[in-house]
XYZ file of C-alpha atoms in Angstrom:
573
model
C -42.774 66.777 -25.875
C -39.180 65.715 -25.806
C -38.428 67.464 -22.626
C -41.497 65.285 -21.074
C -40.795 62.218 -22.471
C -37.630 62.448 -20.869
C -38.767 63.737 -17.356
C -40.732 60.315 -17.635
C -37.531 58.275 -18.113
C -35.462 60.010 -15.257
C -38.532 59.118 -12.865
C -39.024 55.341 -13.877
C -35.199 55.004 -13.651
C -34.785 56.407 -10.064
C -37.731 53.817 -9.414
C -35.962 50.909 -10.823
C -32.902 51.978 -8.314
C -34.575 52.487 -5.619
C -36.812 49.312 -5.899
C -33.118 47.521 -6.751
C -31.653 48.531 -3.480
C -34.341 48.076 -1.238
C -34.507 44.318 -2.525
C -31.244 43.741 -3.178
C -29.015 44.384 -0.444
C -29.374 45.282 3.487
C -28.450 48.460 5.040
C -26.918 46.564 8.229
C -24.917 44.354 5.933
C -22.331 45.412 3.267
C -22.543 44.025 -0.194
C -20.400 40.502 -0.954
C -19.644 39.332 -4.189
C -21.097 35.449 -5.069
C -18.115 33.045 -3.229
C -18.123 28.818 -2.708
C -20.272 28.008 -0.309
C -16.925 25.860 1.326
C -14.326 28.460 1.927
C -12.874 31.483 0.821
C -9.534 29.633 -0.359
C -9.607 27.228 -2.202
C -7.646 24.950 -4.370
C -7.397 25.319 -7.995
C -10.421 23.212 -8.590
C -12.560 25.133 -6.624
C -11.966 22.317 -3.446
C -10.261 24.445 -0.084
C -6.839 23.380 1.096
C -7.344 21.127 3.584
C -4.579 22.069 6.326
C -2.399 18.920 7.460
C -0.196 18.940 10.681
C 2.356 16.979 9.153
C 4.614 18.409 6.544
C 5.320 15.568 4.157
C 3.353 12.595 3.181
C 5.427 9.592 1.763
C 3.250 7.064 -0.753
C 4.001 3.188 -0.272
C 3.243 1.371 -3.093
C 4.075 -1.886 -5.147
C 3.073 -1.329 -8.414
C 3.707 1.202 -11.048
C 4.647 4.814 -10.155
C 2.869 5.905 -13.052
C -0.494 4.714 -11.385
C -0.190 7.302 -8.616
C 0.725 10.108 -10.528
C -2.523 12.085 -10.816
C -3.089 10.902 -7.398
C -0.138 12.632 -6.236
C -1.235 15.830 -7.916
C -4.231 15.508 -6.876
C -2.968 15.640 -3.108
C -0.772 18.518 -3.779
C -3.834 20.116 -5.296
C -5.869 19.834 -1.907
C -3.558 19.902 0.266
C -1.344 23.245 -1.068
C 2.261 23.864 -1.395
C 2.929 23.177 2.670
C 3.270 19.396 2.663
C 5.726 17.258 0.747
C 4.589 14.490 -1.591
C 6.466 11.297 -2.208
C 6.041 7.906 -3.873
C 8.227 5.375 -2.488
C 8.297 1.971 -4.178
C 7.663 0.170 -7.449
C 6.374 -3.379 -8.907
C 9.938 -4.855 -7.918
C 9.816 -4.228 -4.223
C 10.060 -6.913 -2.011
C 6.953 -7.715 0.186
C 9.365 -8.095 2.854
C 10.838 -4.544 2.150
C 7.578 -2.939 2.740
C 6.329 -4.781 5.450
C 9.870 -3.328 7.021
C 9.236 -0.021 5.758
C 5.358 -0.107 7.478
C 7.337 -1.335 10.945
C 9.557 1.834 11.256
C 6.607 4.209 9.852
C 8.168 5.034 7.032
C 5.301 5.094 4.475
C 2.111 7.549 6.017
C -0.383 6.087 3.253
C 0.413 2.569 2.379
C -1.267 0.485 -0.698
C -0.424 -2.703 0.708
C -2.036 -4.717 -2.770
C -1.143 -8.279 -0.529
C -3.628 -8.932 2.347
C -0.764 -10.572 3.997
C 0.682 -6.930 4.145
C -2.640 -5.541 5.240
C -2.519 -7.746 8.059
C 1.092 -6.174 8.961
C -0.227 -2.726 8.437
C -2.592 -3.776 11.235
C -0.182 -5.225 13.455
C 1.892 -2.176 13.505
C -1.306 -0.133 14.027
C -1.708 1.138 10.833
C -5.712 2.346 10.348
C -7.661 1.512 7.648
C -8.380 3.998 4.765
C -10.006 2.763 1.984
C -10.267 -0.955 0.066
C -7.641 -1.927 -2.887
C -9.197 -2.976 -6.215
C -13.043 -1.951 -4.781
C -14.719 -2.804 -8.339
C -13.575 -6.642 -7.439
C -15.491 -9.305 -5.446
C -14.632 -8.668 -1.594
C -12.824 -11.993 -1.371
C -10.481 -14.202 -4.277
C -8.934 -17.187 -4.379
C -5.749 -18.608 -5.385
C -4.609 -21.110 -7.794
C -2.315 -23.767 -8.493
C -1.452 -24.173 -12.429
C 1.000 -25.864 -14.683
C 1.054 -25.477 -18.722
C -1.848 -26.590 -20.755
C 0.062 -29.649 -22.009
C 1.716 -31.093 -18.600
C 0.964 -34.431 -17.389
C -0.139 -32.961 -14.120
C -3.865 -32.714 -13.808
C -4.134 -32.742 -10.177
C -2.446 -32.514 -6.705
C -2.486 -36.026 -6.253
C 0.034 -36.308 -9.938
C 2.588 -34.197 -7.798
C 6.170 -35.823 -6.993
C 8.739 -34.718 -5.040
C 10.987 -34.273 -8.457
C 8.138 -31.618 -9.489
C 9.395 -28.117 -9.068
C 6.709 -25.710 -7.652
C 7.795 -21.834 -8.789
C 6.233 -19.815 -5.308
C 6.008 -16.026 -4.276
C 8.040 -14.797 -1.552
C 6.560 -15.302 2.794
C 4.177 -11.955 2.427
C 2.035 -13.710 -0.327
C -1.255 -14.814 0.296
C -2.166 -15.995 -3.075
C 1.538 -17.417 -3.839
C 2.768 -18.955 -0.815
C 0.440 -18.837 2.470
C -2.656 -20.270 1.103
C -0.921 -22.946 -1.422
C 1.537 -23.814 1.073
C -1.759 -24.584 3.435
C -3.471 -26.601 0.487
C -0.260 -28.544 -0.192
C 0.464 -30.472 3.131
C 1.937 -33.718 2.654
C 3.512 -33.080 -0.313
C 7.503 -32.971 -0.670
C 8.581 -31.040 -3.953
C 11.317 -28.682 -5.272
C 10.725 -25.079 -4.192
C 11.909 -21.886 -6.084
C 10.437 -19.028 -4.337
C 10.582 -15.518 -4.063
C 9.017 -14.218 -7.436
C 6.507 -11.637 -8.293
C 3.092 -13.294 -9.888
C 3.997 -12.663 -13.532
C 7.516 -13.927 -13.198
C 5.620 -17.503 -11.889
C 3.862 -17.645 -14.818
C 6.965 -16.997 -17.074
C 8.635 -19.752 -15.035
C 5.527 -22.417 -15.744
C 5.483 -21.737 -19.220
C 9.040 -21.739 -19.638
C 9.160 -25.413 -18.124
C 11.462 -24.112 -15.300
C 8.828 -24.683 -12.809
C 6.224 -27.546 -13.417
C 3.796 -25.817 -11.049
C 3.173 -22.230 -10.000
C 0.591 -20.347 -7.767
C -0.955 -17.213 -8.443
C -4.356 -15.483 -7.860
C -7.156 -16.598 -9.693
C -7.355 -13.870 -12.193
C -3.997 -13.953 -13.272
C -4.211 -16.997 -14.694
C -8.125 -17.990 -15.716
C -7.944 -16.340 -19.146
C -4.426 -17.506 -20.295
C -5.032 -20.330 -22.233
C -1.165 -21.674 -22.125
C -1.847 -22.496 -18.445
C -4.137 -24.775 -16.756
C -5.464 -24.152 -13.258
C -5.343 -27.463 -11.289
C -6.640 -26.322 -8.153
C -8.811 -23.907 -6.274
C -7.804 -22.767 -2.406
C -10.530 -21.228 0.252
C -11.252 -17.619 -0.410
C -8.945 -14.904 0.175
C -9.918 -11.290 1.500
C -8.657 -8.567 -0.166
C -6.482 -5.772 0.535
C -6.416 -1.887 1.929
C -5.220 1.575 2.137
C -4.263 2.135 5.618
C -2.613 5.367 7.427
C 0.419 5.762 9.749
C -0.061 5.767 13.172
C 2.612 8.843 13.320
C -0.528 11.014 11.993
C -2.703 12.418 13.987
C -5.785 12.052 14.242
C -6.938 14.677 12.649
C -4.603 14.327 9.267
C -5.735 10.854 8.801
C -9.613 12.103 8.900
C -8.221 14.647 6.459
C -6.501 12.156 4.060
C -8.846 9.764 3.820
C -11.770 12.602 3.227
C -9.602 13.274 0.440
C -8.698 10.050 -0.952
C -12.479 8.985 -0.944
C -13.902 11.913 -2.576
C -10.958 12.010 -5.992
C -12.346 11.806 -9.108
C -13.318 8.684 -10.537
C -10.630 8.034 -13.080
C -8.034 8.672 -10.075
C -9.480 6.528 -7.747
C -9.636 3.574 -10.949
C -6.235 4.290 -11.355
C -4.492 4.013 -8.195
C -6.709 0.783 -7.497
C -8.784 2.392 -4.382
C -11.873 3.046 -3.491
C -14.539 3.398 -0.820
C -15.972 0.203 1.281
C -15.266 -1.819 4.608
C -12.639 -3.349 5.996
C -11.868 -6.741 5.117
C -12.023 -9.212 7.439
C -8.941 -10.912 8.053
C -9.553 -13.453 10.798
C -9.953 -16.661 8.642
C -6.370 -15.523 6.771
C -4.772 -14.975 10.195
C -5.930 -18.834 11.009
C -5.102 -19.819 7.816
C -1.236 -18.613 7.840
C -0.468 -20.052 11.392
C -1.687 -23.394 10.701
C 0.442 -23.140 7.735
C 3.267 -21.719 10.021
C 2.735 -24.808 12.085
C 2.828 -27.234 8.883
C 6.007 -25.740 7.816
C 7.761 -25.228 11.280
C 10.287 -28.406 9.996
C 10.176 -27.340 6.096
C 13.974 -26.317 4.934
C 13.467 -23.800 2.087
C 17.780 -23.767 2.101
C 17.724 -27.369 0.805
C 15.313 -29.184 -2.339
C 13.106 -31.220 -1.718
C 11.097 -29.469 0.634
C 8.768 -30.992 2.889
C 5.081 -29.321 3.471
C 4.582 -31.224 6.828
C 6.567 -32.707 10.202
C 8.130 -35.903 10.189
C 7.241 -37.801 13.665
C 11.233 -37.767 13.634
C 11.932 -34.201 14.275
C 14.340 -33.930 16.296
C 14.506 -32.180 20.195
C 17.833 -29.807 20.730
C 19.693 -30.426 23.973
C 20.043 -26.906 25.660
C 22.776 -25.238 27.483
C 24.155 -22.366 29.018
C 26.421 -19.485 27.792
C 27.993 -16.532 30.179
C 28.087 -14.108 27.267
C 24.459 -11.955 28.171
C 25.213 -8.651 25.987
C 25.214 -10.216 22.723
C 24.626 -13.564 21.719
C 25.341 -14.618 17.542
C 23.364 -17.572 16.088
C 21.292 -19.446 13.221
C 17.992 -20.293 13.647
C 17.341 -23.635 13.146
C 13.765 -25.170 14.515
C 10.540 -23.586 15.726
C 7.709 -24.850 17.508
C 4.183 -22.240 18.543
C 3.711 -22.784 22.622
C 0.535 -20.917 22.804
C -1.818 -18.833 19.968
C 0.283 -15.391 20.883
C 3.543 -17.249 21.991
C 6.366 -18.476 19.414
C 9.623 -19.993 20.272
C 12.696 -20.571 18.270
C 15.608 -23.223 18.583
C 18.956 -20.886 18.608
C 22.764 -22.550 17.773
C 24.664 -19.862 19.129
C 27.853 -19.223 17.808
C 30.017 -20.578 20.560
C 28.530 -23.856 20.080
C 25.434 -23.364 22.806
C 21.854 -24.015 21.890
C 18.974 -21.592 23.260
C 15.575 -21.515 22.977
C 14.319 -17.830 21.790
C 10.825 -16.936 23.072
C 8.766 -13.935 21.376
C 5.152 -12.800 21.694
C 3.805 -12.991 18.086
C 2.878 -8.995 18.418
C 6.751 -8.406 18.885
C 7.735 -10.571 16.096
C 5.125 -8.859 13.740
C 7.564 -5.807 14.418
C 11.215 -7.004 13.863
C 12.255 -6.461 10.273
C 13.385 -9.592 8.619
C 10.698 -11.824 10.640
C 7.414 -11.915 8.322
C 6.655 -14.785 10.173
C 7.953 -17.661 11.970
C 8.793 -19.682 8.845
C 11.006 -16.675 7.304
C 13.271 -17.299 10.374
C 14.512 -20.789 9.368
C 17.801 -20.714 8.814
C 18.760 -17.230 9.181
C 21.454 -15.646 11.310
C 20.434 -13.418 14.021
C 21.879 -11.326 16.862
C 20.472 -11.511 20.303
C 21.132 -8.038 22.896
C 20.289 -7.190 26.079
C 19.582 -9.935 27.553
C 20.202 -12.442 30.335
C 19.537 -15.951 29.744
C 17.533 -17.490 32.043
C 17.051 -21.051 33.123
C 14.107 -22.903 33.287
C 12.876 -25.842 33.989
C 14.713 -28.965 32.727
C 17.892 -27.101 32.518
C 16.919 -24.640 29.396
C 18.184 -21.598 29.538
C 16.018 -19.250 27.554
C 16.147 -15.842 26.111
C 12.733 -14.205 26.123
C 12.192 -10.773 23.413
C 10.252 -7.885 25.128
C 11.102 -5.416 22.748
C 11.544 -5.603 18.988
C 14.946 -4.422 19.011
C 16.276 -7.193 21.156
C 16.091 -9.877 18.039
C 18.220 -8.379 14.945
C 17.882 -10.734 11.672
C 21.588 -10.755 9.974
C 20.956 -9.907 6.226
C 23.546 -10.287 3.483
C 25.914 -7.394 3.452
C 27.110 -6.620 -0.366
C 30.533 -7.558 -0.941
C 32.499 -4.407 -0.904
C 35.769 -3.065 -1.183
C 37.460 0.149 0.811
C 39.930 1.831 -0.766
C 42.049 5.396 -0.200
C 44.192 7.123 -2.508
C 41.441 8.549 -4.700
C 41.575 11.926 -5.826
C 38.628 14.241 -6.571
C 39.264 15.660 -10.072
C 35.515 17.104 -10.475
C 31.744 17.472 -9.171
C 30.003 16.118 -11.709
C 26.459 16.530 -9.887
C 24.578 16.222 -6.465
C 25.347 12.706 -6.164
C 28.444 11.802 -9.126
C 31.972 13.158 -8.591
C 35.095 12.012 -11.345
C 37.948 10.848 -9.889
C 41.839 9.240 -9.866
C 43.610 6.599 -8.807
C 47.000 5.921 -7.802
C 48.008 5.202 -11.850
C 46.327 8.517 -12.592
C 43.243 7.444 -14.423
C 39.623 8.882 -14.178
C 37.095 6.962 -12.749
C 32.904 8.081 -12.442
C 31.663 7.537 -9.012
C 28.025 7.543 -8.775
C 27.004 7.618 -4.866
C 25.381 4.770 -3.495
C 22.504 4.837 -1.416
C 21.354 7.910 -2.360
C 19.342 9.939 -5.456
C 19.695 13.630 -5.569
C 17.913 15.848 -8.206
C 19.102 16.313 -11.956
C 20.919 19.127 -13.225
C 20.349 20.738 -16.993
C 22.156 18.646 -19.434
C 21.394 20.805 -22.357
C 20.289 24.169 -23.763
C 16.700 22.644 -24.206
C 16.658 22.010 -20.688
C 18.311 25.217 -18.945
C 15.994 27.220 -20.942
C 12.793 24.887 -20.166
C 9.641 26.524 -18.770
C 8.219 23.377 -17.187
C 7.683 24.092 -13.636
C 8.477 20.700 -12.639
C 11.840 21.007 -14.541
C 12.879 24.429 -13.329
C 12.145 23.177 -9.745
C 14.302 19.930 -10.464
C 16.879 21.682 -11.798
C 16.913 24.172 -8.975
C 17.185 22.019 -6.030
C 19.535 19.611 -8.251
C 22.307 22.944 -8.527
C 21.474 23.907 -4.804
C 23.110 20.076 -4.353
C 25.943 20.152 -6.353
C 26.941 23.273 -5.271
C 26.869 21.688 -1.521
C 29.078 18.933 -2.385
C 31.358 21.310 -4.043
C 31.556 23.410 -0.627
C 32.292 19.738 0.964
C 34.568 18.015 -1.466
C 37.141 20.287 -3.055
C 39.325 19.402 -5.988
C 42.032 17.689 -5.264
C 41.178 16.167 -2.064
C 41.483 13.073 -0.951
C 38.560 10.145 -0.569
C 37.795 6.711 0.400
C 35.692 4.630 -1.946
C 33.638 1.905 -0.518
C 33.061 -0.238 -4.072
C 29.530 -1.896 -3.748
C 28.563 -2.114 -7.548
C 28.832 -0.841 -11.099
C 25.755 1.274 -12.761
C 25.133 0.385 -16.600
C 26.842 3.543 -17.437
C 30.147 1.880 -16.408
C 30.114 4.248 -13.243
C 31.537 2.487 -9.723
C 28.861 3.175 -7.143
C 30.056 3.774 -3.732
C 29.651 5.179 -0.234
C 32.260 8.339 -0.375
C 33.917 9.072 2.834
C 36.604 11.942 3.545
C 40.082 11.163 4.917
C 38.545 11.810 8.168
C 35.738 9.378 8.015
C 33.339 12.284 7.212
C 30.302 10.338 5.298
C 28.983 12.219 2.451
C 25.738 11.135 1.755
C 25.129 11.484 5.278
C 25.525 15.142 5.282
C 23.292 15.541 1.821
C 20.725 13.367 3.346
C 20.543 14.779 6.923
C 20.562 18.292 5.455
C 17.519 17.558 2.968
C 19.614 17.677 0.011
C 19.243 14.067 -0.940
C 16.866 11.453 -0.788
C 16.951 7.479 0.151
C 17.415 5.556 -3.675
C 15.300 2.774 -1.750
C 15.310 0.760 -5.042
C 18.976 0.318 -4.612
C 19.477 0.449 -1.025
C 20.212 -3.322 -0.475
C 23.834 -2.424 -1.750
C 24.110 0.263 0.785
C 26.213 -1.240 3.640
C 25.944 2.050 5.682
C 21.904 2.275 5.073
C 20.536 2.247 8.734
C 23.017 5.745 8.742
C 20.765 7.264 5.819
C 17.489 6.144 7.017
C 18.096 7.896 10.314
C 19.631 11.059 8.370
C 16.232 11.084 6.599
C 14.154 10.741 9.246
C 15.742 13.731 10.908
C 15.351 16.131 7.466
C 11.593 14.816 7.266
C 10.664 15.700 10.483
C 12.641 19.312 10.552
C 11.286 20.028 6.949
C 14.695 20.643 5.438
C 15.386 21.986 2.144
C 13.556 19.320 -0.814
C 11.115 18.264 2.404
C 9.696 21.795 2.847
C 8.621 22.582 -1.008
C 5.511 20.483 -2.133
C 6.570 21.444 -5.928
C 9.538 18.926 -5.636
C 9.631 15.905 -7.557
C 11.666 13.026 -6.497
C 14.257 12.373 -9.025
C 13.496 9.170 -10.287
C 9.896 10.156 -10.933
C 10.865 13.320 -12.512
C 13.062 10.528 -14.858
C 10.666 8.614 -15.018
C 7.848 11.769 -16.591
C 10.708 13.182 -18.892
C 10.900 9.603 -20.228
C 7.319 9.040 -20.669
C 7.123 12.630 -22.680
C 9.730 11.376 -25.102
C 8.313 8.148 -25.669
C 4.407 10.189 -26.437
């Protein structure tokens, strides 16, 4: 009975088998395990690695780092360890610093947040990506406010003792469109502030009026809104045009299908393109309302005098370079602007640019950002025209130079090195012997350990930092040796006490050139206004990004101020 019973179970089994195999799998085709229906490698969240051409990706932004973190490794996530990730900018940038930075393609994914800078993305054909702030109404508006107890309850209460606090030229919401809605007026102008430092200034009585988007200011009940402009479309993502075609199908593929919570926190999402065309209209008529405003000199008048007055023009041999201020500005044509020049040697000119040339000079927002400022004319031949004007006439972007403010500064030898302190500090001595910390300008490199904590940590992102930052230091120590000689060009002091300069050798040699050039240091863009020598470091940078030197060729790196920025963020929690 047992031996039967048995017998039984050894047939029904090699049943079950056979029935199993001739269901279950084909002779013609071997056996596969269950795999994503996308692609055999993937990402860590089950996603594949998308495969870019380019090698690093640099993040423009002007708001909060912190808002693009999970972004960022999110990017890294689907786009593996091949391509370089890097936020550039902060909530203090300058409008006018990114609008430069779009010009010479430095950012590859910009978040303009201004539509003023969305319309520069587009004229230096930057394509569209995704919409800013996609949970808001396509179009806002902005206001003009004082406190909730001033006298001023309309435009018509405004005198030309008011002051009116204003953002900088790249503002829609806090200069184009209340400039626009103030023609006629004369009043007291300080400009050039960020929307929450216009409100400080209001309620502070430092500034009678301000202007700010609508938002900012409806639901603060120490301000009151005293007027309304047209509507305002929003802003965009939008991708260099130094990716190809197929990396920017890539990205924004990406970018549009993030989680939820990253997408709400970066401020993106999916939708059209805004339509600019009523904006564009918008900011030349105020261009032409403010073509005789003086922002150098209070009061400032929002309209043209019937007295403004003509230049008399004449000629000048010098044709290689010609030195000047701007001083007047009139539109000949819809495409055509032209600018009164008083050269240097005492000769007027008259300066004619295509607008889609001046949307690419740094330094020239627009037309009205030109008044006043010194600029350097090269390559070319004045020529006369009729009634005996002898103009100049920009075909290329690089032909009209805007003069900025170089940082004071003060060259010095006779400095001795006495250490290495890091990548980017060195300790030195002066002629009296004492010891003096030089912190390099222009530059960031990454952080070495400090402590035990630190040179034992197991965080990835701090053994990486820490890596690359004693890679650096030891480079500098192969370049500068103790007891060698340096020149210091002085352009500040750090709140450590530490002089920050540009470090040359005896021979000229500059050192943050070679760290930069050799992907061993990055642009500090956040300081780079004291940087006399920047357009050197920019071009050193350019070179490493494109050969994929050293930090630029490991996707794990951090920059250093964002790695700062974490470690400080982990204390505070």
């Amino acid at each position: 009975m047992f031996n039967y019973r048995n017998h039984r179970y050894f047939i029904n089994f090699l049943v079950l088998v056979v029935t199993l195999g001739l269901f279950g799998c084909s002779p013609s085709e071997p056996q596969k395990s269950p795999t994503p229906t996308s692609s055999p490698t993937s990402s860590t969240s089950g996603i594949p690695e998308q495969k870019l051409e380019t090698s690093s990706l640099t993040i423009g932004i002007l708001s909060k780092p912190s808002y693009y973190e999970e972004l960022t490794t999110y990017l890294r996530d689907k786009l593996g360890n091949k391509v370089q990730i890097v936020i550039d900018g902060d909530e203090s940038i300058p409008y006018e610093e990114a609008r430069k930075r779009m010009i010479n393609k430095e950012w590859d994914i910009a978040f303009t947040l201004s539509p003023i800078l969305s319309v520069a993305a587009k004229n230096n054909d930057y394509h569209f990506a995704a919409r800013m702030f996609p949970n808001n109404p396509p179009y806002y508006q902005a206001t003009l406010f004082t406190k909730s107890t001033s006298s001023i309850q309309s435009l018509n209460d405004l005198k030309s003792t008011n002051t009116i606090a204003l953002g900088d030229f790249n503002s829609a919401s806090s200069f184009y469109v209340p400039a626009y809605d103030l023609f006629g007026k004369s009043l007291r102008v300080d400009m050039g502030h960020r929307g929450k430092d216009i409100k400080d200034l209001v309620k502070t009585g430092k500034a009678d009026v301000g202007a700010a988007a609508y938002e900012a200011v409806t639901n603060d009940k120490d301000l009151r809104i005293i007027h309304l402009s047209k509507e305002i479309p929003g802003s965009n993502v939008y991708l260099s045009p130094k990716l190809s075609e197929s990396d920017r199908q890539i990205i924004t593929k990406i970018l549009l299908n993030a989680p939820d919570n990253i997408r709400k926190q970066a401020n993106y999402g999916g939708g059209e393109e805004s339509d600019y065309s009523q904006l564009i209209k918008i900011s030349q008529r105020t261009e032409e309302i403010l073509r005789c405003a003086n922002f150098q000199q209070n009061p400032v008048n929002f309209y043209c005098s019937d007295s403004y007055p003509d230049q008399k023009f004449s000629i000048s041999n010098n044709t290689s370079e010609i030195l000047g201020r701007i001083n007047g500005w009139t539109r000949q044509a819809n495409e055509i602007e032209t600018f009164k020049l008083s050269g240097k040697d005492n000769t007027v000119y008259q300066i004619i640019v295509p607008r889609k040339i001046l949307n690419q000079i740094s330094g020239a927002s627009n037309p009205i950002a030109l008044q006043g400022k010194e600029v350097k004319i090269i390559n070319i031949v004045p020529q006369k025209a009729q009634g005996g004007i002898f103009e100049l006439k920009i075909t290329e972007p690089n032909q009209l130079n805007i003069l900025e403010d170089i940082p004071k500064s003060s060259i010095q030898s006779n400095y001795q090195v006495k250490q290495v302190d890091d990548g980017d500090t060195i300790t030195v001595t002066d002629v009296s012997n004492q010891e003096i910390r030089v912190r390099f300008a222009c530059i960031d490199t990454a952080e070495t350990p400090k402590s035990d904590a630190e040179k034992n940590s197991d965080n990835p992102a701090d053994k990486n930092q820490f890596l690359w930052g004693n890679k650096e230091k030891e480079r500098l120590e192969s370049i500068i040796k103790i007891g060698d000689q340096v020149k210091l060009n002085i352009v500040d002091t750090d709140r450590y006490g530490r002089k920050v300069a540009e470090v040359r050798l005896e021979d000229g040699t500059f050192i943050q050139q070679i760290l930069v050039k050799e992907g061993l240091a990055m642009i500090y863009r956040q300081y780079l206004k004291n940087c006399a020598s920047a357009a050197i470091v920019e071009q050193a940078e350019a070179e490493a990004k494109q050969q994929g030197l050293n930090i630029w060729a490991d996707s794990q790196f951090t920059a250093p101020w964002d790695w700062r920025s974490q470690k400080k963020s982990s204390k505070k929690s």
